[in-house]
Tab-separated table of C-alpha atoms in Angstrom:
chain	number	residue	atom	x	y	z
A	22	GLN	CA	271.506	124.395	-55.363
A	23	LYS	CA	273.135	123.268	-58.189
A	24	GLU	CA	274.511	119.947	-58.744
A	25	VAL	CA	277.512	121.408	-60.752
A	26	GLU	CA	277.638	125.389	-60.532
A	27	GLN	CA	279.853	127.330	-62.815
A	28	ASN	CA	280.121	131.254	-63.497
A	29	SER	CA	278.469	131.484	-66.446
A	30	GLY	CA	280.708	134.982	-67.628
A	31	PRO	CA	281.669	136.348	-69.704
A	32	LEU	CA	285.150	135.780	-69.063
A	33	SER	CA	287.091	137.727	-70.872
A	34	VAL	CA	291.382	137.697	-70.815
A	35	PRO	CA	294.025	139.103	-73.645
A	36	GLU	CA	295.819	136.909	-75.713
A	37	GLY	CA	298.430	135.776	-73.858
A	38	ALA	CA	297.454	135.404	-70.274
A	39	ILE	CA	296.221	132.581	-68.358
A	40	ALA	CA	292.238	131.960	-67.874
A	41	SER	CA	291.386	130.639	-64.840
A	42	LEU	CA	287.659	128.621	-64.833
A	43	ASN	CA	286.153	127.248	-61.920
A	44	CYS	CA	283.384	124.880	-61.318
A	45	THR	CA	281.708	123.653	-58.122
A	46	TYR	CA	280.067	120.352	-57.355
A	47	SER	CA	277.679	119.150	-54.845
A	48	ASP	CA	277.354	114.864	-54.734
A	49	ARG	CA	280.780	113.933	-52.835
A	50	GLY	CA	280.003	110.688	-54.344
A	51	SER	CA	281.371	112.452	-57.938
A	52	GLN	CA	283.993	109.740	-59.217
A	53	SER	CA	285.172	111.315	-62.433
A	54	PHE	CA	285.635	115.193	-63.657
A	55	PHE	CA	285.766	116.454	-66.879
A	56	TRP	CA	286.250	119.750	-68.960
A	57	TYR	CA	284.345	119.911	-72.579
A	58	ARG	CA	284.911	123.132	-74.877
A	59	GLN	CA	281.911	124.280	-76.718
A	60	TYR	CA	282.390	126.228	-79.773
A	61	SER	CA	278.921	128.602	-80.583
A	62	GLY	CA	276.994	125.876	-83.116
A	63	LYS	CA	278.751	123.005	-82.503
A	64	SER	CA	278.750	120.127	-80.111
A	65	PRO	CA	280.694	119.669	-76.705
A	66	GLU	CA	284.397	118.647	-77.355
A	67	LEU	CA	286.003	116.925	-74.649
A	68	ILE	CA	289.305	118.391	-73.624
A	69	MET	CA	290.384	117.070	-70.103
A	70	SER	CA	289.757	114.710	-67.856
A	71	ILE	CA	290.676	113.934	-64.021
A	72	TYR	CA	290.307	111.557	-61.372
A	73	SER	CA	292.295	112.458	-58.491
A	74	ASN	CA	293.492	115.327	-56.333
A	75	GLY	CA	295.982	117.406	-57.358
A	76	ASP	CA	296.546	118.911	-60.940
A	77	LYS	CA	296.939	117.328	-64.488
A	78	GLU	CA	298.293	119.316	-67.415
A	79	ASP	CA	297.934	118.726	-71.104
A	80	GLY	CA	299.739	120.530	-73.312
A	81	ARG	CA	298.415	124.565	-72.222
A	82	PHE	CA	295.572	123.381	-70.248
A	83	THR	CA	295.713	122.063	-66.316
A	84	ALA	CA	292.806	120.798	-64.440
A	85	GLN	CA	292.989	120.980	-60.625
A	86	LEU	CA	290.662	118.794	-58.567
A	87	ASN	CA	290.550	119.707	-54.556
A	88	LYS	CA	287.456	116.429	-53.829
A	89	ALA	CA	287.935	117.770	-49.919
A	90	SER	CA	286.470	121.508	-51.548
A	91	GLN	CA	284.520	119.836	-53.794
A	92	TYR	CA	286.210	122.012	-56.448
A	93	VAL	CA	287.404	121.492	-60.591
A	94	SER	CA	288.555	124.221	-62.183
A	95	LEU	CA	290.797	124.639	-65.305
A	96	LEU	CA	293.513	126.591	-66.446
A	97	ILE	CA	294.267	127.838	-69.601
A	98	ARG	CA	297.905	129.146	-70.572
A	99	ASP	CA	298.959	131.443	-73.276
A	100	SER	CA	295.058	132.190	-74.132
A	101	GLN	CA	294.371	132.021	-77.933
A	102	PRO	CA	291.342	133.737	-79.659
A	103	SER	CA	290.738	130.286	-81.122
A	104	ASP	CA	290.282	129.358	-77.278
A	105	SER	CA	287.181	131.634	-77.135
A	106	ALA	CA	284.299	129.256	-76.510
A	107	THR	CA	281.846	128.068	-73.843
A	108	TYR	CA	283.634	125.675	-71.280
A	109	LEU	CA	281.380	122.830	-69.456
A	110	CYS	CA	282.506	121.556	-66.444
A	111	ALA	CA	280.964	117.942	-66.179
A	112	VAL	CA	280.686	115.511	-63.059
A	113	ASN	CA	280.136	111.767	-63.183
A	114	VAL	CA	278.506	110.037	-60.714
A	115	ASP	CA	277.877	105.956	-61.397
A	116	ASN	CA	277.539	107.032	-64.794
A	117	ASP	CA	275.394	109.683	-64.015
A	118	MET	CA	277.068	113.329	-65.948
A	119	ARG	CA	276.121	116.127	-64.604
A	120	PHE	CA	277.120	119.559	-66.503
A	121	GLY	CA	277.231	122.926	-65.075
A	122	ALA	CA	275.412	125.825	-67.559
A	123	GLY	CA	279.150	126.829	-68.797
A	124	THR	CA	281.166	129.527	-68.594
A	125	ARG	CA	281.706	131.773	-71.697
A	126	LEU	CA	285.260	132.622	-72.808
A	127	THR	CA	286.797	135.718	-75.140
A	128	VAL	CA	290.477	135.828	-75.789
A	129	LYS	CA	290.660	139.484	-77.076
A	130	PRO	CA	293.820	139.976	-79.593
B	19	ASP	CA	284.612	106.560	-90.006
B	20	ALA	CA	284.677	105.865	-86.087
B	21	GLY	CA	282.807	107.757	-84.177
B	22	ILE	CA	279.187	108.853	-83.328
B	23	THR	CA	277.012	110.275	-86.005
B	24	GLN	CA	273.238	111.932	-85.819
B	25	SER	CA	270.756	112.381	-88.699
B	26	PRO	CA	269.577	114.742	-89.512
B	27	ARG	CA	271.475	117.384	-88.785
B	28	TYR	CA	268.842	120.301	-89.601
B	29	LYS	CA	264.697	118.930	-88.942
B	30	ILE	CA	261.855	120.999	-89.152
B	31	THR	CA	258.735	119.895	-88.575
B	32	GLU	CA	254.904	120.569	-87.859
B	33	THR	CA	253.226	120.272	-84.422
B	34	GLY	CA	251.833	117.109	-83.712
B	35	ARG	CA	253.805	114.820	-86.384
B	36	GLN	CA	256.481	112.376	-84.859
B	37	VAL	CA	259.497	112.736	-85.525
B	38	THR	CA	262.406	110.262	-85.311
B	39	LEU	CA	266.177	111.472	-84.316
B	40	MET	CA	268.960	109.097	-85.048
B	41	CYS	CA	272.390	108.482	-83.288
B	42	HIS	CA	275.170	105.726	-84.308
B	43	GLN	CA	278.282	105.210	-82.681
B	44	THR	CA	280.845	102.612	-83.553
B	45	TRP	CA	282.823	102.601	-80.675
B	46	SER	CA	280.776	99.720	-79.279
B	47	HIS	CA	280.349	102.063	-75.668
B	48	SER	CA	277.539	100.644	-73.491
B	49	TYR	CA	275.943	103.789	-72.400
B	50	MET	CA	274.321	106.340	-74.585
B	51	PHE	CA	272.338	109.626	-73.829
B	52	TRP	CA	270.135	111.763	-75.267
B	53	TYR	CA	270.325	115.806	-74.139
B	54	ARG	CA	268.610	118.672	-75.421
B	55	GLN	CA	269.987	122.238	-74.818
B	56	ASP	CA	268.471	125.145	-75.017
B	57	LEU	CA	269.476	129.088	-74.022
B	58	GLY	CA	269.461	129.445	-70.134
B	59	HIS	CA	268.713	125.703	-69.312
B	60	GLY	CA	272.473	124.060	-70.730
B	61	LEU	CA	272.562	120.530	-71.142
B	62	ARG	CA	269.653	118.294	-69.845
B	63	LEU	CA	269.244	114.790	-70.177
B	64	ILE	CA	266.258	113.369	-71.874
B	65	TYR	CA	266.620	109.588	-71.747
B	66	TYR	CA	270.003	107.445	-71.491
B	67	SER	CA	270.694	103.514	-71.845
B	68	ALA	CA	273.191	101.181	-70.200
B	69	ALA	CA	273.236	98.455	-72.592
B	70	ALA	CA	271.276	96.952	-75.538
B	71	ASP	CA	267.386	96.603	-74.236
B	72	ILE	CA	268.150	98.775	-71.191
B	73	THR	CA	266.864	102.549	-70.956
B	74	ASP	CA	266.109	104.932	-68.440
B	75	LYS	CA	264.363	108.259	-67.874
B	76	GLY	CA	266.739	111.411	-67.435
B	77	GLU	CA	265.406	114.760	-66.301
B	78	VAL	CA	263.227	115.759	-68.990
B	79	PRO	CA	261.746	112.825	-70.663
B	80	ASP	CA	258.357	113.679	-71.002
B	81	GLY	CA	257.010	113.868	-75.022
B	82	TYR	CA	259.935	111.584	-75.888
B	83	VAL	CA	260.540	108.112	-76.443
B	84	VAL	CA	263.375	105.841	-76.906
B	85	SER	CA	264.297	102.167	-77.974
B	86	ARG	CA	268.147	100.548	-78.022
B	87	SER	CA	267.443	97.465	-80.090
B	88	LYS	CA	271.196	97.237	-81.149
B	89	THR	CA	274.053	98.718	-78.939
B	90	GLU	CA	275.270	100.806	-81.703
B	91	ASN	CA	271.897	102.350	-82.330
B	92	PHE	CA	269.953	105.001	-79.837
B	93	PRO	CA	266.709	106.630	-81.841
B	94	LEU	CA	264.633	109.292	-79.902
B	95	THR	CA	261.250	109.821	-80.898
B	96	LEU	CA	258.907	112.685	-80.372
B	97	GLU	CA	255.620	110.893	-80.821
B	98	SER	CA	253.578	114.329	-81.115
B	99	ALA	CA	255.854	117.457	-81.866
B	100	THR	CA	255.204	120.375	-79.568
B	101	ARG	CA	256.836	123.979	-80.304
B	102	SER	CA	258.695	123.506	-76.848
B	103	GLN	CA	260.775	120.705	-78.169
B	104	THR	CA	262.177	122.894	-80.210
B	105	SER	CA	265.955	122.605	-79.255
B	106	VAL	CA	269.077	121.119	-80.067
B	107	TYR	CA	269.533	117.775	-79.442
B	108	PHE	CA	273.072	116.313	-78.790
B	109	CYS	CA	273.376	112.489	-78.235
B	110	ALA	CA	276.351	110.887	-76.562
B	111	SER	CA	278.227	107.554	-75.834
B	112	SER	CA	280.480	106.442	-73.137
B	113	GLN	CA	282.565	104.130	-70.997
B	114	ASP	CA	283.646	106.667	-68.512
B	115	GLU	CA	284.345	109.871	-70.993
B	116	GLN	CA	281.327	111.359	-72.791
B	117	TYR	CA	281.538	112.001	-76.557
B	118	PHE	CA	279.162	113.578	-78.233
B	119	GLY	CA	277.778	113.700	-81.768
B	120	PRO	CA	277.138	116.478	-83.729
B	121	GLY	CA	273.753	117.488	-82.872
B	122	THR	CA	270.353	117.813	-84.616
B	123	ARG	CA	268.488	121.543	-84.910
B	124	LEU	CA	265.218	120.839	-84.565
B	125	THR	CA	262.387	123.292	-85.288
B	126	VAL	CA	258.629	122.911	-84.547
B	127	THR	CA	256.259	125.384	-85.962
């Protein structure tokens, strides 16, 4: 079992819809959780961090964390074609950052 | 400008040659990391450093050497490059959230 699992996609949503990206992790000692966006040919860019159970909202992005279920998700509201990218889930355990393989999102105009 | 930079951005080298990839950060972050990213494997940790003069192996360290004599620099050396080391290399730094450099695309012929 991989330590951080994501559906590889591709996930395709129409412009204006909500995109839902999911991630599960195996280490219950995980302390902090992150979502990165990576455009093709570019480096990963941090878009959200979440540290405690519940929701955290930042603009069109909402991160959700459920430590009991070992689950973290990212919702993108009012999806735009510019949101088309690969989204990486990352989990930090004692400064050991573990990345999922990423979910490729396509937002169709 | 503040941030994290990598050089060179692109490099072509021959099998057996020594290559050094440079990484420089201006945030004074304690931790620095080297990853490689290949299709089908996602981000894989090569080496990391918790502070100057402290380095440790990651998931795929074979064939690589690192040093960290100054907090801001973390060079990665391929002692004798092989074709399997053709990849995109990302440097990152963190206190908790990781921030990535722009990457170096290395081709070993």
